[in-house]
Amino acid sequence: MLRRRLASLVSSSILIPSLRTKTIPQPQSLQFVQRPLRISSVNHNGHLGFDGFRAYSLLSLNDLRDKVPRKQKTRKGRGIGSGKGKTAGRGHKGQKARGSGKLGFEGGQTPLRRRLPKRGFKNPFSLTFQPVGLGKIAKLINSGKIDSSELITMKTLKDTGAIGKQIKDGVRLMGRGAEQINWPIHLEVSRVTFRAKEAVEAAGGSVRRVYYNKLGFRALLKPEWFEKKGRLLPKAARPPPKQRDKVDSIGRLPAPTKPIPFSVDEDISSSSSA
């Protein structure tokens, strides 16, 4: 487009109309005479006309184009004149001409997935707990986001931002920042370390390990989901046999606000297991 405009500009820019009809002699050395440009008229497009020149803009709004690829997509199987007809570039006969092969098939030899040795295994019974330190809980209590007089559940920790939103199998209470706990607090979590339990009990509080299954966690953390669906909250599930010695009680639904006092038998059993 720019070449076409320049060509039209040069062709229409012969300086003097009288020079178009006269023959210019061939002197020994050509001398170019510079003439000042004078505005002669204003045309209907609003452009200024100059003597001997045609005013023309090299850039117009109707010439703007998006940066799109000029090469068109190859259409296969549309006749032999296109160059990609009949066999459409696949050649004659054979497995590759008739269709795609099975993923991972290497012509009959032992495939790579069987040549490499096995390493390790994935434990189907493994549990993933989200850790939370006592120092973070103490900071939230000091800022007024958590009420220390009420029971601190996993829903409380999630709503206040102490833990993330994705809770897979529960929350593990860690002993980081245990020296900041100077008042009694009561918590219900999935697991607790020995250092964290000692720090909480030394301040006059208590920690209870409770069990929730996947559905129980949803009912604990998002009870509004069941109300939206018009369903009742499910009953708390019992822990499987392999986790009975690792929890103190079954989780309560909906989220409780007061702790359950430990009985004498539970204290004896927990001390003997420790």
Coordinates of C-alpha atoms in Angstrom, one line a residue:
M1 CA 0.0 0.0 0.0
L2 CA 2.9 2.4 0.8
R3 CA 4.6 1.7 -2.5
R4 CA 1.4 2.4 -4.4
R5 CA 1.0 5.7 -2.6
L6 CA 4.6 6.7 -3.2
A7 CA 4.4 5.9 -6.9
S8 CA 1.2 8.0 -7.3
L9 CA 2.9 10.8 -5.4
V10 CA 6.0 10.8 -7.5
S11 CA 4.0 10.6 -10.8
S12 CA 1.8 13.5 -9.8
S13 CA 4.7 15.6 -8.5
I14 CA 6.3 17.0 -11.7
L15 CA 7.2 20.4 -10.5
I16 CA 6.0 22.9 -13.1
P17 CA 3.2 22.2 -15.6
S18 CA 5.1 24.1 -18.3
L19 CA 8.0 21.7 -18.0
R20 CA 5.7 18.8 -19.0
T21 CA 5.5 20.0 -22.6
K22 CA 9.0 21.3 -23.1
T23 CA 12.0 19.2 -23.8
I24 CA 14.8 19.7 -21.3
P25 CA 18.2 20.0 -22.9
Q26 CA 21.0 17.8 -21.6
P27 CA 23.5 20.1 -19.9
Q28 CA 26.9 19.0 -18.7
S29 CA 25.8 19.2 -15.1
L30 CA 22.2 19.2 -13.8
Q31 CA 21.3 21.9 -11.3
F32 CA 18.2 21.6 -9.1
V33 CA 16.3 24.7 -8.3
Q34 CA 14.4 24.9 -5.0
R35 CA 11.2 26.9 -5.1
P36 CA 9.2 27.9 -2.1
L37 CA 5.9 26.1 -1.8
R38 CA 2.8 28.3 -1.9
I39 CA -0.6 27.3 -0.8
S40 CA -2.9 27.6 -3.8
S41 CA -6.2 26.2 -2.6
V42 CA -8.1 24.1 -0.1
N43 CA -9.8 21.1 -1.7
H44 CA -13.1 19.6 -0.5
N45 CA -11.4 17.0 1.7
G46 CA -9.8 19.7 3.8
H47 CA -6.2 19.1 2.4
L48 CA -4.1 22.0 1.4
G49 CA -3.0 22.1 -2.2
F50 CA 0.6 23.2 -3.2
D51 CA 2.0 24.4 -6.4
G52 CA 3.3 21.5 -8.4
F53 CA 2.6 18.9 -5.7
R54 CA -0.4 16.8 -4.9
A55 CA -1.2 16.7 -1.2
Y56 CA -1.8 13.1 -0.3
S57 CA -1.7 11.4 3.1
L58 CA 0.4 8.2 3.3
L59 CA -1.6 7.0 6.3
S60 CA -5.4 6.6 6.4
L61 CA -7.7 5.0 8.9
N62 CA -9.2 2.8 6.2
D63 CA -5.7 1.3 5.5
L64 CA -5.2 0.0 9.0
R65 CA -5.1 -3.8 9.2
D66 CA -4.8 -6.3 12.1
K67 CA -1.6 -8.3 12.4
V68 CA -3.1 -11.6 11.1
P69 CA -1.2 -14.4 9.3
R70 CA -1.5 -14.2 5.6
K71 CA -0.9 -17.9 5.0
Q72 CA -4.2 -19.8 4.7
K73 CA -4.8 -23.1 6.3
T74 CA -4.0 -26.1 4.2
R75 CA -7.3 -27.9 3.1
K76 CA -6.6 -31.6 2.6
G77 CA -8.6 -33.9 0.4
R78 CA -10.0 -31.3 -1.9
G79 CA -8.9 -32.5 -5.3
I80 CA -5.6 -33.3 -6.9
G81 CA -5.1 -29.7 -8.1
S82 CA -4.5 -28.5 -4.6
G83 CA -1.5 -30.8 -4.1
K84 CA -3.0 -32.3 -1.0
G85 CA -5.8 -34.3 -2.5
K86 CA -6.4 -38.0 -2.9
T87 CA -4.0 -39.4 -0.2
A88 CA -3.7 -36.0 1.5
G89 CA 0.0 -36.2 2.1
R90 CA -0.2 -39.6 3.8
G91 CA 1.2 -41.7 0.9
H92 CA -0.1 -45.1 -0.2
K93 CA -1.2 -47.8 2.3
G94 CA 0.4 -48.7 5.6
Q95 CA -0.5 -48.1 9.2
K96 CA 0.2 -44.3 9.1
A97 CA -1.9 -43.9 6.0
R98 CA -5.0 -45.5 7.6
G99 CA -5.0 -43.9 11.0
S100 CA -3.1 -43.1 14.2
G101 CA -1.5 -45.9 16.2
K102 CA -1.9 -46.7 19.8
L103 CA -0.3 -44.3 22.2
G104 CA 3.0 -45.8 23.5
F105 CA 3.1 -48.6 20.9
E106 CA 6.7 -49.0 19.6
G107 CA 6.2 -51.6 16.8
G108 CA 6.2 -54.7 19.0
Q109 CA 9.3 -54.1 21.1
T110 CA 9.2 -53.6 24.8
P111 CA 7.8 -50.1 25.3
L112 CA 9.6 -47.5 27.5
R113 CA 7.0 -47.7 30.3
R114 CA 7.9 -51.4 30.8
R115 CA 11.7 -51.0 30.2
L116 CA 12.1 -48.6 33.2
P117 CA 12.3 -50.1 36.7
K118 CA 9.7 -49.4 39.3
R119 CA 10.6 -47.2 42.2
G120 CA 8.7 -46.6 45.4
F121 CA 5.0 -46.8 46.0
K122 CA 2.0 -44.7 47.0
N123 CA 0.5 -45.4 50.3
P124 CA -3.3 -45.4 49.9
F125 CA -3.7 -44.9 53.7
S126 CA -1.5 -41.8 54.0
L127 CA -3.1 -38.7 55.5
T128 CA -2.3 -35.1 54.8
F129 CA -2.7 -32.6 57.6
Q130 CA -2.4 -28.8 57.4
P131 CA -0.1 -27.5 60.1
V132 CA -0.8 -24.5 62.3
G133 CA 1.4 -23.1 65.0
L134 CA 0.5 -21.9 68.5
G135 CA 2.2 -18.6 67.7
K136 CA -0.2 -17.8 64.9
I137 CA -3.2 -18.6 67.0
A138 CA -1.8 -16.3 69.8
K139 CA -1.4 -13.5 67.3
L140 CA -5.0 -13.9 66.1
I141 CA -6.2 -13.9 69.7
N142 CA -4.3 -10.7 70.4
S143 CA -5.7 -9.0 67.3
G144 CA -9.3 -9.9 68.4
K145 CA -10.1 -12.2 65.6
I146 CA -10.4 -15.3 67.8
D147 CA -12.2 -15.4 71.1
S148 CA -10.1 -17.3 73.6
S149 CA -13.1 -17.9 76.0
E150 CA -14.8 -20.1 73.3
L151 CA -13.8 -23.4 71.8
I152 CA -11.4 -23.0 68.9
T153 CA -12.3 -25.5 66.2
M154 CA -11.0 -26.1 62.7
K155 CA -13.8 -24.0 61.3
T156 CA -12.7 -21.1 63.5
L157 CA -9.1 -21.5 62.2
K158 CA -10.3 -21.5 58.6
D159 CA -12.6 -18.5 59.0
T160 CA -9.9 -16.4 60.6
G161 CA -7.2 -17.3 58.0
A162 CA -5.0 -19.3 60.3
I163 CA -5.1 -22.1 57.8
G164 CA -5.8 -22.4 54.1
K165 CA -9.0 -23.2 52.5
Q166 CA -8.0 -26.7 51.3
I167 CA -8.2 -29.0 54.3
K168 CA -7.6 -32.6 53.0
D169 CA -7.6 -34.8 56.1
G170 CA -7.5 -32.3 59.0
V171 CA -5.3 -29.9 60.9
R172 CA -2.2 -30.7 62.9
L173 CA -1.4 -28.4 65.9
M174 CA 2.3 -27.5 66.0
G175 CA 4.4 -26.2 68.9
R176 CA 5.8 -23.2 67.1
G177 CA 5.5 -20.1 69.2
A178 CA 4.4 -22.1 72.3
E179 CA 5.9 -19.5 74.6
Q180 CA 3.3 -16.9 73.5
I181 CA 0.4 -18.9 75.1
N182 CA 0.0 -17.4 78.5
W183 CA -3.8 -18.0 79.0
P184 CA -6.0 -21.1 78.9
I185 CA -7.4 -22.0 75.5
H186 CA -9.4 -25.0 74.3
L187 CA -9.0 -26.5 70.9
E188 CA -10.3 -29.3 68.7
V189 CA -8.0 -30.5 65.9
S190 CA -7.2 -33.7 64.1
R191 CA -3.6 -34.2 65.4
V192 CA -1.4 -32.4 67.9
T193 CA 2.3 -32.6 68.7
F194 CA 3.7 -33.5 72.1
R195 CA 5.2 -30.0 72.6
A196 CA 2.0 -28.2 71.6
K197 CA -0.1 -30.3 74.0
E198 CA 2.2 -29.7 76.9
A199 CA 2.2 -25.9 76.3
V200 CA -1.6 -25.7 76.1
E201 CA -2.1 -27.8 79.2
A202 CA 0.6 -25.9 81.1
A203 CA -1.4 -22.7 80.5
G204 CA -4.6 -24.4 81.8
G205 CA -6.2 -25.3 78.5
S206 CA -7.0 -28.5 76.7
V207 CA -6.6 -30.0 73.2
R208 CA -8.9 -32.7 71.9
R209 CA -8.2 -34.8 68.8
V210 CA -11.4 -35.4 66.9
Y211 CA -12.2 -37.4 63.7
Y212 CA -14.1 -36.2 60.7
N213 CA -14.4 -38.0 57.3
K214 CA -14.6 -36.1 54.0
L215 CA -18.4 -35.5 54.3
G216 CA -18.0 -34.5 57.9
F217 CA -15.3 -31.9 57.0
R218 CA -17.7 -30.4 54.5
A219 CA -20.5 -30.2 57.0
L220 CA -18.1 -28.6 59.6
L221 CA -16.5 -26.0 57.3
K222 CA -19.4 -25.2 54.9
P223 CA -22.7 -25.9 56.6
E224 CA -24.4 -23.4 54.3
W225 CA -23.8 -25.7 51.4
F226 CA -26.3 -28.2 52.9
E227 CA -28.8 -25.5 53.6
K228 CA -28.6 -24.3 50.0
K229 CA -29.2 -27.8 48.7
G230 CA -32.1 -28.4 51.1
R231 CA -30.3 -31.2 52.9
L232 CA -29.8 -32.1 56.5
L233 CA -26.4 -32.2 58.1
P234 CA -24.9 -35.7 58.1
K235 CA -24.2 -37.6 61.3
A236 CA -20.6 -37.7 62.5
A237 CA -18.8 -40.8 61.3
R238 CA -16.8 -43.2 63.5
P239 CA -13.1 -43.4 62.9
P240 CA -11.7 -46.5 61.1
P241 CA -10.0 -49.2 63.3
K242 CA -6.5 -48.0 62.3
Q243 CA -7.2 -44.4 63.6
R244 CA -9.1 -45.2 66.8
D245 CA -6.0 -45.0 69.0
K246 CA -5.0 -41.7 67.4
V247 CA -8.1 -39.7 68.2
D248 CA -9.9 -38.9 71.4
S249 CA -13.5 -38.6 70.2
I250 CA -15.8 -38.3 67.2
G251 CA -16.2 -34.8 65.8
R252 CA -19.4 -33.0 66.5
L253 CA -21.8 -31.4 64.0
P254 CA -22.5 -28.6 63.6
A255 CA -19.4 -26.8 64.8
P256 CA -19.4 -26.8 68.6
T257 CA -18.8 -23.8 70.8
K258 CA -18.0 -25.4 74.2
P259 CA -15.3 -28.0 74.9
I260 CA -16.0 -31.5 76.2
P261 CA -14.2 -32.1 79.5
F262 CA -11.9 -35.1 79.5
S263 CA -13.0 -38.0 81.8
V264 CA -10.7 -39.8 84.2
D265 CA -10.6 -42.9 82.0
E266 CA -9.6 -40.9 78.9
D267 CA -6.8 -39.3 80.8
I268 CA -5.5 -42.6 82.0
S269 CA -5.7 -44.1 78.5
S270 CA -4.0 -41.1 76.9
S271 CA -1.2 -41.2 79.5
S272 CA -0.6 -44.9 79.0
S273 CA -0.5 -44.6 75.2
A274 CA 2.0 -41.7 75.4

